[in-house]
Amino acid sequence: MNADQSLLLYNSLSGKKEPFIPLHEGRVGMYVCGPTLYSEPHMGNMRTFINFDFIYRCFLFLGYSVKYVRNITDAGHITNSAGLEVDSIGSAARLEQLQSLEIVYKYNVKFQELQRLYNLLPPNIEPTATGHIQEQIEVIEQIFTNGFAYEANGSVYFDVKAYMQRFPYGTLSGRKVEELEHETRELNAQDEKRFFADFALWKKAQPDDMQIWRSPWGDGNPGWHIECTAMSTKYLGKQFDIHGGGMDLKFPHHEDEIAQNCGSFGCNPARYWMHANMLNVNGQKMSKSLGNFFLPKEIVEGSSPLFSKPYAASVVRFFMLQAHYRSTLDITEEALNASEKGFERLVEATGILQKIIPSDATTWDLEAWKNAAVGAILDDFNAPMLIAQLFEAVRIIHAMNIGNAQMTSEDLTDFTAFFTQLLHEVLGIEFVHQAGNERLEGVMEVMLALRQQARSQQDWATSDMIRDGLAKVGIQIKDSKEGTTWS
RNA sequence: GGUCUCGUGGCCGAGCGGCUAGGCACCGGUCUGCAAAACCGUAUACUCCGGUUCGAAUCCGGACGAGACCUCCA
């Protein structure tokens, strides 16, 4: 890798690509907002996790020692559309007739399955909100001590007005409090907040809450944003390198996290904030409330009404990485099919690569290609550009295969290792080999033998009947010089 | 309504001052009994109108269109 190439990443705080300078040389501390376990994550959620998984893999590839923390929200005080605090996990539990612990456990298991399905590397730590109630209480106490919180009727709120005397509020999302006030609905009469922009740090227990914890302010639940502050501090420190999450968390979640961190420890928790863009369906953000979502499992099983057939998880992952993490991505069957075809070419080329015979000279600029690939990674984790380089490699593999290009044994080994590393380790693309069905294999062997016999006798009627008949049930015959295969 | 982002060829999607992104589809070729598959190759583009510049998809201004956030959301 070139020493003069440095990693650039887009920092949401500045709105610019900046050189990445870690707090501690060679190390990266990264915190990413994970799932809320009140339902199964949908494909849009998965896109964000896939993108940050790719970023994590890039850091590892570049030789950084990474501490990757992704939280699991299993305690649920968030605000619903009516502006009232609602225990969303409790609501889901009632809906499914399960206790909250059961529901959290159930979706946690599902989420772990999805991680394996989509080949997400496990983070170093996956802390849960319920496992860190004490830490959250301690952060709230610190905010209290610093004068940025107040208690009202058993709940605790962050005092944005007091905070704004010492720190700017709204720097990440570019919002001005005066403007926000204009746009926000009136404080309603029962509201305990002193100021519209104040947000809950601790919420007094409601009669129907299923999860309740003790605190100095009475029984209740932690506020939505406080778990990230408490857990990121515990595992990465008061300030660390990167904080990531979906674009839609920018405001208010991440903005309030910054306020909490400044309010308790006097600094922004992260030096670089990274936001992954949304997955769109028909040009619109995939979301629960719009109902235009499907589950990561449905697309693999082919049970989503949006698609006429199943797609392998590795194909879906590949499709997602063909778009940059900061762009919205529209998922359609046509686009997915295009990716699937390209994916198959990549798989084929990998197979051919194993059979290439080295020459005594190399007719290709291997170093330039490697630099271009690394350059794509260094330029704000540009996965689509990296994939384009992979296809450039595919072109060379075929050229070598038909004798139009050569590589020495040494270069071929180097090339193969690098190509494989980019594909499997960096992009995280695995080729799933369909579990063979022995009986079908046997039948196909007979069919192909029959067809071959007919062909050798120039009995085209019979050979075409076999070929076309199989095509009707979705089996494609592929003739080549090496013989006939099917899929 | 406010803030912000974006409009690239048939589709998806990079690039973001001069150099073919890439994938899929299309078309031509090689191969084939004919096909398919595979491989090789050609073509097609930057929403519109102004401006800056020797030069703009790329910078600036405006129009139109789309989306996100402002309320739970990855």
Short mmCIF file of C-alpha atoms in Angstrom, two decimals, chain A residues 23 99 130 245 253-254 272-273 280 324 332 344 346 365 403 421 442:
data_model
loop_
_atom_site.label_atom_id
_atom_site.label_comp_id
_atom_site.label_asym_id
_atom_site.label_seq_id
_atom_site.Cartn_x
_atom_site.Cartn_y
_atom_site.Cartn_z
CA LEU A 23 -7.07 9.25 18.65
CA GLN A 99 -43.44 -10.80 28.54
CA THR A 130 -30.89 -3.38 30.23
CA GLY A 245 -25.79 4.97 12.55
CA HIS A 253 -31.03 10.90 18.60
CA HIS A 254 -27.43 11.72 17.77
CA TYR A 272 -16.13 11.54 13.27
CA TRP A 273 -19.83 10.95 12.82
CA ASN A 280 -35.72 2.97 -0.76
CA HIS A 324 -22.13 3.88 -1.78
CA THR A 332 -36.26 -3.34 -7.38
CA GLU A 344 -22.51 -15.11 -10.84
CA LEU A 346 -17.70 -13.08 -10.17
CA ASP A 365 0.13 -3.79 -14.23
CA GLY A 403 -4.08 -16.81 -23.40
CA GLN A 421 -9.13 -11.07 0.20
CA GLY A 442 -28.53 -38.70 -10.41
#
